[in-house]
CSV table of C-alpha atoms in Angstrom, one decimal:
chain,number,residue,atom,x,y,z
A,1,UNK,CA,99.3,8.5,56.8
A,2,UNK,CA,98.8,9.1,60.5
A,3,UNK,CA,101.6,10.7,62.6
A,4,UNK,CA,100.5,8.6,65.8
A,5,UNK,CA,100.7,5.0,64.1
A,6,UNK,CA,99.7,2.6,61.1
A,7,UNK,CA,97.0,2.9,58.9
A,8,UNK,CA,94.5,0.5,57.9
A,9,UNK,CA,92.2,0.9,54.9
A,10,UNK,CA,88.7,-0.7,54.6
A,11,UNK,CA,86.2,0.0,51.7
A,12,UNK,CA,82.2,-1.0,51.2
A,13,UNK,CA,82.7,-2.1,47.5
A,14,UNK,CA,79.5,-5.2,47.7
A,15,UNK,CA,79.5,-5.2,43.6
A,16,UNK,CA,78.6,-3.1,40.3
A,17,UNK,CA,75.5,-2.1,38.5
A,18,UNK,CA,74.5,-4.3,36.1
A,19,UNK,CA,74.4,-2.3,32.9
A,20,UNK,CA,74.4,-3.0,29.2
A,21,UNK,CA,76.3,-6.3,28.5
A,22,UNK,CA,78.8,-6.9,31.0
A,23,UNK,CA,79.3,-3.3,32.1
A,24,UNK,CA,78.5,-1.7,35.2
A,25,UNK,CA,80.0,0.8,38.0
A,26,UNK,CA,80.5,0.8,41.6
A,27,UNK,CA,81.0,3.9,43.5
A,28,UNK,CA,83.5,3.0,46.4
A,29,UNK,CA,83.9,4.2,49.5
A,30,UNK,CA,87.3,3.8,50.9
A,31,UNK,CA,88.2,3.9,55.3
A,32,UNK,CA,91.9,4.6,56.7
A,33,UNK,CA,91.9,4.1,60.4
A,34,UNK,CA,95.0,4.4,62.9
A,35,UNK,CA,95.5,2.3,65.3
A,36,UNK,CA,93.1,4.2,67.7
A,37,UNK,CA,89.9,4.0,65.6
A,38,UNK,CA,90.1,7.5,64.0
A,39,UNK,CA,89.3,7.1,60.4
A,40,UNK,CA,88.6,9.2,57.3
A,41,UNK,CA,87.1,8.1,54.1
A,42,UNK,CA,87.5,9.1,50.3
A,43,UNK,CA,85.5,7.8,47.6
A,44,UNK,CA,86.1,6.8,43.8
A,45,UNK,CA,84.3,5.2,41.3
A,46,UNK,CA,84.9,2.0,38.9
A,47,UNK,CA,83.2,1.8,36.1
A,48,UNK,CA,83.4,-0.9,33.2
A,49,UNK,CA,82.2,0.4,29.6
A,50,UNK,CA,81.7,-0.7,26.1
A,51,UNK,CA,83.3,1.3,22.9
A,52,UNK,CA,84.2,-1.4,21.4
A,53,UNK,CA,82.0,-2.7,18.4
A,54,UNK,CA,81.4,-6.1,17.7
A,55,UNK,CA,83.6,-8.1,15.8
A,56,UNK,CA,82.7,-10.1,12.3
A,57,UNK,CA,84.5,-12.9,11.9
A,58,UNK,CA,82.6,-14.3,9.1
A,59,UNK,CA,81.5,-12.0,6.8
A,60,UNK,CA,78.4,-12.4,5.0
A,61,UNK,CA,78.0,-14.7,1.8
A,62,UNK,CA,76.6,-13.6,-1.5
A,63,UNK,CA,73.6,-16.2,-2.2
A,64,UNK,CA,72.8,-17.2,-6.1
A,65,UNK,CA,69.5,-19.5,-6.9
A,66,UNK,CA,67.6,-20.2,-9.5
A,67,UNK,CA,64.4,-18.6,-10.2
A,68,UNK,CA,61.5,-21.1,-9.0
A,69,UNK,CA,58.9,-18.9,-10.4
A,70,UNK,CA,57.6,-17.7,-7.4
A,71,UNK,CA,59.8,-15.4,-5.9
A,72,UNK,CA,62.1,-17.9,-3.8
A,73,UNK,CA,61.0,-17.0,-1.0
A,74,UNK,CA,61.7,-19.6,1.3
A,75,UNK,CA,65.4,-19.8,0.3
A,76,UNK,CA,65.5,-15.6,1.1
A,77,UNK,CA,63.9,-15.9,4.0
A,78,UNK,CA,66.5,-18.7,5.3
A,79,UNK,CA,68.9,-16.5,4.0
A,80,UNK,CA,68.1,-13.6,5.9
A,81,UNK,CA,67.3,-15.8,9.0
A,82,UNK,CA,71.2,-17.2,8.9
A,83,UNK,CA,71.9,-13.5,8.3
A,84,UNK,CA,73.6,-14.3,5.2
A,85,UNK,CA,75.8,-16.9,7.6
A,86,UNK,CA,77.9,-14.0,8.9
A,87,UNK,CA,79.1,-15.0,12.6
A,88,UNK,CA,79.9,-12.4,14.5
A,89,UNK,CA,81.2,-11.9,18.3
A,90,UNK,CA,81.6,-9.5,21.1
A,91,UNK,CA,83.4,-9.5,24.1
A,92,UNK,CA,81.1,-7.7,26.7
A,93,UNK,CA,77.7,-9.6,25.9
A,94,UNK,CA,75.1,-11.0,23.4
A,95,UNK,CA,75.0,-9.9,19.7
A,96,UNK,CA,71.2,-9.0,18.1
A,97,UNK,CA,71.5,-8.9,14.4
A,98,UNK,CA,68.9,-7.0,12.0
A,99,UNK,CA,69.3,-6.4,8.5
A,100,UNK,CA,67.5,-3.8,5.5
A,101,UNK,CA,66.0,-5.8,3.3
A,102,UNK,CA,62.8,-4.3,1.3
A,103,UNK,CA,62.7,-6.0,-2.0
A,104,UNK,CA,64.2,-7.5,-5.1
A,105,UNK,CA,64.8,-5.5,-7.9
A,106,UNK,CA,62.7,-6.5,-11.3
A,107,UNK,CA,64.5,-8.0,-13.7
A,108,UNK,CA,63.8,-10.9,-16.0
A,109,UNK,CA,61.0,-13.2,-15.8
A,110,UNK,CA,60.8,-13.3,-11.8
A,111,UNK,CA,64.0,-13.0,-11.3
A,112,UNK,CA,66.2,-10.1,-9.1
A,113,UNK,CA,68.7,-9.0,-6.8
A,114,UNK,CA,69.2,-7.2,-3.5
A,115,UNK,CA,72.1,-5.7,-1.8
A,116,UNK,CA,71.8,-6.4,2.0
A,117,UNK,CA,73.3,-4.9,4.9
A,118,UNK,CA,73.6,-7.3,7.6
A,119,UNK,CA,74.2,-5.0,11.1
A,120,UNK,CA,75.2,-6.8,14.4
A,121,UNK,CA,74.6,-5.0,17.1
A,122,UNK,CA,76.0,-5.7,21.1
A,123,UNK,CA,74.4,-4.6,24.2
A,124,UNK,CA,75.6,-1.5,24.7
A,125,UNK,CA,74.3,-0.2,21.2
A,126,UNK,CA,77.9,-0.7,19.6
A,127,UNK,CA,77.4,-2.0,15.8
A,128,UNK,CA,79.4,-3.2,12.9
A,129,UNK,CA,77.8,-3.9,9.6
A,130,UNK,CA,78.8,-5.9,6.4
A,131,UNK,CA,76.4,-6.7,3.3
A,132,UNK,CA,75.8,-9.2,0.5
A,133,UNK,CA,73.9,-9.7,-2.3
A,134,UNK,CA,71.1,-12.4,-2.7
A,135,UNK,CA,70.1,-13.2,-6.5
A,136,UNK,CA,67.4,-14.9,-8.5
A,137,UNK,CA,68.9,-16.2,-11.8
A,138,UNK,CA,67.7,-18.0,-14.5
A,139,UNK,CA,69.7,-20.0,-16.7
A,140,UNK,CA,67.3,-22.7,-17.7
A,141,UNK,CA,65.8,-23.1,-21.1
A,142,UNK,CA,61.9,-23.1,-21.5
A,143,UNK,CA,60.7,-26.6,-21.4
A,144,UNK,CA,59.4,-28.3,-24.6
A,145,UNK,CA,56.6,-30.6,-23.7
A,146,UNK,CA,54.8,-31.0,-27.0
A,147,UNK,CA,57.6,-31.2,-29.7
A,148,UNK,CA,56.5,-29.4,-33.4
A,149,UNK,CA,54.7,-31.9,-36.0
A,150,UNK,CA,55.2,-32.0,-39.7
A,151,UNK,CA,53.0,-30.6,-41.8
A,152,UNK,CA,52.0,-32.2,-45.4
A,153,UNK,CA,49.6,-30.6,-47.7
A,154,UNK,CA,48.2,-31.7,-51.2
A,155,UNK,CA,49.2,-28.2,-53.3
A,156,UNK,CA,47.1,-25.9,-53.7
A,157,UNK,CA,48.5,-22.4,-54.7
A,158,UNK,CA,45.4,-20.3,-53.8
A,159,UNK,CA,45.2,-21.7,-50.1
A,160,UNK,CA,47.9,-23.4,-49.0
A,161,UNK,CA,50.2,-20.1,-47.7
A,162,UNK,CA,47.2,-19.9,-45.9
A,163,UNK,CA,47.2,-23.5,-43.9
A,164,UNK,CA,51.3,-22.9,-44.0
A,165,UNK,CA,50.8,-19.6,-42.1
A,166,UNK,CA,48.5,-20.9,-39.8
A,167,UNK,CA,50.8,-23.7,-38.8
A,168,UNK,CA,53.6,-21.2,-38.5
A,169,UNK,CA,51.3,-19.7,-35.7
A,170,UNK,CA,50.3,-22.4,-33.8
A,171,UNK,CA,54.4,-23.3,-33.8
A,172,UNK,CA,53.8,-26.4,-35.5
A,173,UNK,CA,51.5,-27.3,-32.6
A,174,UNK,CA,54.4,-27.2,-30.4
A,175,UNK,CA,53.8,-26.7,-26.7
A,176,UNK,CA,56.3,-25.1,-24.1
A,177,UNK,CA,56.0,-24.1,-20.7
A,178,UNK,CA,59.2,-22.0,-18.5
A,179,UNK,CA,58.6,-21.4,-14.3
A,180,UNK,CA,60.6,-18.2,-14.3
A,181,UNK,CA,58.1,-16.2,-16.9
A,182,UNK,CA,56.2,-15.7,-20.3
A,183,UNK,CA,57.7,-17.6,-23.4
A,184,UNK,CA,57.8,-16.0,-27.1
A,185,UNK,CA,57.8,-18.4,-30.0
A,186,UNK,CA,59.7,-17.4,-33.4
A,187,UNK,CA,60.6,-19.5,-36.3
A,188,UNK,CA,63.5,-19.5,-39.4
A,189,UNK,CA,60.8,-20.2,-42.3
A,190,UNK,CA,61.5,-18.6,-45.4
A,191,UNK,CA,59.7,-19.7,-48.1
A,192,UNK,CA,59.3,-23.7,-50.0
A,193,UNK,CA,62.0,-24.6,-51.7
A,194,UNK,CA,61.4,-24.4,-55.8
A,195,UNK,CA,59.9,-28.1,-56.5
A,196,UNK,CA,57.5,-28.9,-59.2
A,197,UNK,CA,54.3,-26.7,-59.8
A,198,UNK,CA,53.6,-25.0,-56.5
A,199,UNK,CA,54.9,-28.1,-54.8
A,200,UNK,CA,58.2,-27.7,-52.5
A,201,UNK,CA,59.3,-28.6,-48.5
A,202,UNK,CA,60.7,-26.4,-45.9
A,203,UNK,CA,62.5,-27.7,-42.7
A,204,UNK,CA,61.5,-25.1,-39.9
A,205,UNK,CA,63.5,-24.5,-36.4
A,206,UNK,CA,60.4,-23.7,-34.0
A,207,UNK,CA,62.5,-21.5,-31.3
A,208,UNK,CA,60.4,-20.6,-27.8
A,209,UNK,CA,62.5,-18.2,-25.9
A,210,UNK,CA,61.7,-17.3,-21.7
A,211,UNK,CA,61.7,-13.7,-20.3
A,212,UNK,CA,65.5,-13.6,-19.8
A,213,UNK,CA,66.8,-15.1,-23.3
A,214,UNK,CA,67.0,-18.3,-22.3
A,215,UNK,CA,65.9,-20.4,-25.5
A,216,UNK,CA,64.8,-24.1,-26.4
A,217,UNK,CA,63.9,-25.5,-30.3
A,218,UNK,CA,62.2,-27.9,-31.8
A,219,UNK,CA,61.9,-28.8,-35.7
A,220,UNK,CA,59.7,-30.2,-38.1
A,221,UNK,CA,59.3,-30.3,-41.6
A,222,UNK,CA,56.4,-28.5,-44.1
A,223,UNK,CA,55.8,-30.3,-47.7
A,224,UNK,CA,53.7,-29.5,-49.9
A,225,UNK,CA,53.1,-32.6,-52.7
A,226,UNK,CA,51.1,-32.6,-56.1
A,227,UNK,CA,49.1,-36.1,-56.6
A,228,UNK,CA,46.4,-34.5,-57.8
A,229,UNK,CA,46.4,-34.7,-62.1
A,230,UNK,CA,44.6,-31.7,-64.0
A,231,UNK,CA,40.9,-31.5,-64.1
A,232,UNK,CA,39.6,-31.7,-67.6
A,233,UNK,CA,36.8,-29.5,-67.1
A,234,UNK,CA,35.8,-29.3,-71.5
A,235,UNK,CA,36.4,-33.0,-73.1
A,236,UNK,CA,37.6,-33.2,-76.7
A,237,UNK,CA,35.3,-32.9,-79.4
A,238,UNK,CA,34.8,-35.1,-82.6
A,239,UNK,CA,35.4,-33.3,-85.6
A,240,UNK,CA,34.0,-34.2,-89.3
A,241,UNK,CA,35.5,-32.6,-92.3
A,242,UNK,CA,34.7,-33.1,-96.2
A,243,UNK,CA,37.7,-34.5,-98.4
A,244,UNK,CA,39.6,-32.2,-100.2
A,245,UNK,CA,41.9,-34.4,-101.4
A,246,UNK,CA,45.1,-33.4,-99.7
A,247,UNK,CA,44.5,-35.2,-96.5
A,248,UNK,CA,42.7,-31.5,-94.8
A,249,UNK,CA,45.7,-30.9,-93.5
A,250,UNK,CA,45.2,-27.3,-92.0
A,251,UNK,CA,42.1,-28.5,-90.7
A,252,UNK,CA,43.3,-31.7,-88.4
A,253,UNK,CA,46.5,-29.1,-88.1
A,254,UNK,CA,44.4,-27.1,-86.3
A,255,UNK,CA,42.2,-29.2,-84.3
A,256,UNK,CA,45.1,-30.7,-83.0
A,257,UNK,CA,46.3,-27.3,-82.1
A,258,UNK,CA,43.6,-26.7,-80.1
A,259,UNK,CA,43.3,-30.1,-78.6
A,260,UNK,CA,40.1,-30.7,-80.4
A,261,UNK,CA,38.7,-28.1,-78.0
A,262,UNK,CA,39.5,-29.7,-74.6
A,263,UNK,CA,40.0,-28.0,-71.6
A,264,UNK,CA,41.9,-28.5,-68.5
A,265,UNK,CA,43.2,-26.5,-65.2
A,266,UNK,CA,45.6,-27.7,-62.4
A,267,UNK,CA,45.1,-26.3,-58.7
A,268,UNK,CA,49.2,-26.5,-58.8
A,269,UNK,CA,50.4,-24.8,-61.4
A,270,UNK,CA,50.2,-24.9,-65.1
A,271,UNK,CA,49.4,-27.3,-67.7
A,272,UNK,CA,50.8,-29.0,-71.0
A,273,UNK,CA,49.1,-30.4,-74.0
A,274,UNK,CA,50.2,-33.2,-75.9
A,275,UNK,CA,48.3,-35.6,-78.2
A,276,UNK,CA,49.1,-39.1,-79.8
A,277,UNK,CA,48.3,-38.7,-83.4
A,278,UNK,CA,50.2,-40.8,-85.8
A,279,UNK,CA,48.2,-40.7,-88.8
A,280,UNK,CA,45.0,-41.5,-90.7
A,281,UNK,CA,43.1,-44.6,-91.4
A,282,UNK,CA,43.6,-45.2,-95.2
A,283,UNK,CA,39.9,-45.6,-96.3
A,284,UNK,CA,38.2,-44.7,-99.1
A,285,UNK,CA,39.6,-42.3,-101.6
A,286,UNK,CA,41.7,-39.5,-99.4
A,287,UNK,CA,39.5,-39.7,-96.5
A,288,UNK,CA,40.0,-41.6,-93.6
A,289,UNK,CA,40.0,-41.5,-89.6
A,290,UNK,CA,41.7,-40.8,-86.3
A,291,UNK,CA,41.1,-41.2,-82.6
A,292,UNK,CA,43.5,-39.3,-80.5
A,293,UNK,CA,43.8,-39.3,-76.8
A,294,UNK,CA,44.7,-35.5,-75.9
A,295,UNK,CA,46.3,-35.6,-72.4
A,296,UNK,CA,46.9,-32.4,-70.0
A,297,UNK,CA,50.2,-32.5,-68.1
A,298,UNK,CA,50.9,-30.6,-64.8
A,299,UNK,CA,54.2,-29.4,-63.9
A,300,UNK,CA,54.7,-32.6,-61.4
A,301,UNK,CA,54.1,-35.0,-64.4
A,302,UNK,CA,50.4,-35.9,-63.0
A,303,UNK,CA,48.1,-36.5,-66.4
A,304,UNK,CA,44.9,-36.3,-67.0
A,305,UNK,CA,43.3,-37.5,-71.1
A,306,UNK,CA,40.3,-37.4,-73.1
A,307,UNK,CA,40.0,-39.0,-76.5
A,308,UNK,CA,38.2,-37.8,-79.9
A,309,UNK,CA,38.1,-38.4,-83.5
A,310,UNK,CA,38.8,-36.4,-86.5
A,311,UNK,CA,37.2,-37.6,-89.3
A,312,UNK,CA,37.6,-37.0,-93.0
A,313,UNK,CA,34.2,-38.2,-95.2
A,314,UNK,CA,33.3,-38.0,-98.9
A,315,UNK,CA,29.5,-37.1,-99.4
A,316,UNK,CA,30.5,-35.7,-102.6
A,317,UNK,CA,29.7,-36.8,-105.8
A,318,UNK,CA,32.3,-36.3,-108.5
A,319,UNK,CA,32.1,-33.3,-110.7
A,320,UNK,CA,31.3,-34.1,-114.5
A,321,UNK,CA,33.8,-31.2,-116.2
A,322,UNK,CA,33.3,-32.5,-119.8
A,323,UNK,CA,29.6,-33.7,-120.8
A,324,UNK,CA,29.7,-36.7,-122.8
A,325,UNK,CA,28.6,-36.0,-126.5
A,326,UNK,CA,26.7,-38.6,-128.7
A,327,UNK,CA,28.7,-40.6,-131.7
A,328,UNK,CA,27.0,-41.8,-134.9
């Protein structure tokens, strides 16, 4: 005020600092002068400032892919670039977003997960943060590219476990492959089911499994036939007996028994005699003839024969038991 007339008030504001964002501050000098040119001058300050943080308006998105094998990098990368596609925005300037990722954790196979924080950050240093997670699954099954193949053997009970176990090994010459990790093969074989001899067939589920339990299978079938007969490794023997008159019964009884002394063996289990004897020729007095076949049988029916003769002969002469006497 002035006693002696009006005032008027000038000032020498020209602008404000540029600071952070859109803040700044002038300090103002401000003139009252009367009417006759005295004047006086006060000065204040206005200042603009930033407390407020940034606003997300869009929060970041969890991300889910499947494992490639390789990490994934590219989609994390694009991920992180796109700041997990959070949007954010601040009223006094530009936004700068970082975030903390360091690494996946180790699960299965290659994959993993990280938690992420995401922090947006405005020009005057004000921040706001949000976080999501960014996963490597795997949900696919290891891939098959060689499917198992059956297995047939001729039996042989001293080596074909052997040739069944190796087959079992080599997963029936199945081949698999997964992206995400190392594969482990199993299978469901128990044991040949009870055929003839050593004979029998199994159907087997080959199952390949990946790092995080994923599985595939493939099947094929084991057998294990007999076409083989016995090997006759003695033949049977001709046998020659003197008449006793009552057709040498315990002595053809007992050749017979023993198969007139063949001998046989079966790689597939055991074997069974049997001969075709029907009777004697009728020759001469109580002697007389037979030619037998003897065949060996293996438990799948396969035969195997060998033929002989048993022969009864008189080179006897007969026995005089009363000497003749002379007669006048």
């Amino acid at each position: 005020s002035d006693v002696c007339g009006a005032v008027t008030f000038s000032h020498n504001y020209t602008g404000l600092t540029d600071l952070c964002g859109a803040t700044g501050s002038a300090t103002v000098i401000f003139t009252a002068t009367d009417d006759c040119g005295n004047n006086t001058s006060t000065t204040a300050q206005f200042i603009i400032i930033d407390t407020v943080d940034p606003s997300i308006d869009t929060a970041p998105q969890d991300e889910t892919v499947e494992c490639d094998g390789t990490g994934n990098d590219a989609q994390l990368q694009a991920w992180l670039t796109a700041n997990g596609n959070a949007v954010a925005t601040d009223d006094c300037g530009t936004i700068t977003w970082t975030n903390d990722y360091s690494t996946l954790s180790d699960d299965c196979g290659v994959t993993g997960t990280t938690s992420v924080i995401f922090t947006a950050t405005d020009d005057c240093g004000n921040v706001t943060t949000a976080s999501a997670n960014f996963t490597i699954e795997d949900t696919n099954a290891p891939d098959i590219t060689t499917q198992a193949t059956d297995l047939n053997l001729e039996c042989d009970a001293v080596n074909q476990d052997a040739a069944i176990q190796t087959w079992l090994t080599a997963n029936g010459n199945a081949i698999a492959s997964d992206i995400c990790g190392s594969i482990t093969w199993a299978n469901d074989y128990a044991g040949l089911t009870d055929v003839c001899g050593e004979t029998g067939t199994a159907i087997v589920i080959f199952t390949v499994t990946d790092d995080c339990g994923n599985a595939s299978q493939t099947t094929a079938t084991v057998t294990v036939g007999d076409a083989s007969a016995p090997d006759i490794t003695a033949n049977a023997t001709d046998t020659t007996v003197e008449c006793d008159g009552a057709g040498n019964t315990a002595e053809l009884n007992a050749w017979l028994s023993a198969n007139a002394n063949a001998a046989a063996t079966d790689d597939c289990g055991t074997v069974t005699w049997s001969n075709d004897f029907i009777a004697l020729s009728d020759d001469c007095g109580a002697t007389g003839f037979a030619a037998v076949t003897f065949t060996a049988t293996d438990d799948c029916g396969n035969a195997s024969s060998t033929t002989a003769t048993f022969i009864i002969v008189d080179n006897t002469p007969p026995t005089i038991d009363n000497e003749a006497t002379d007669e006048t």
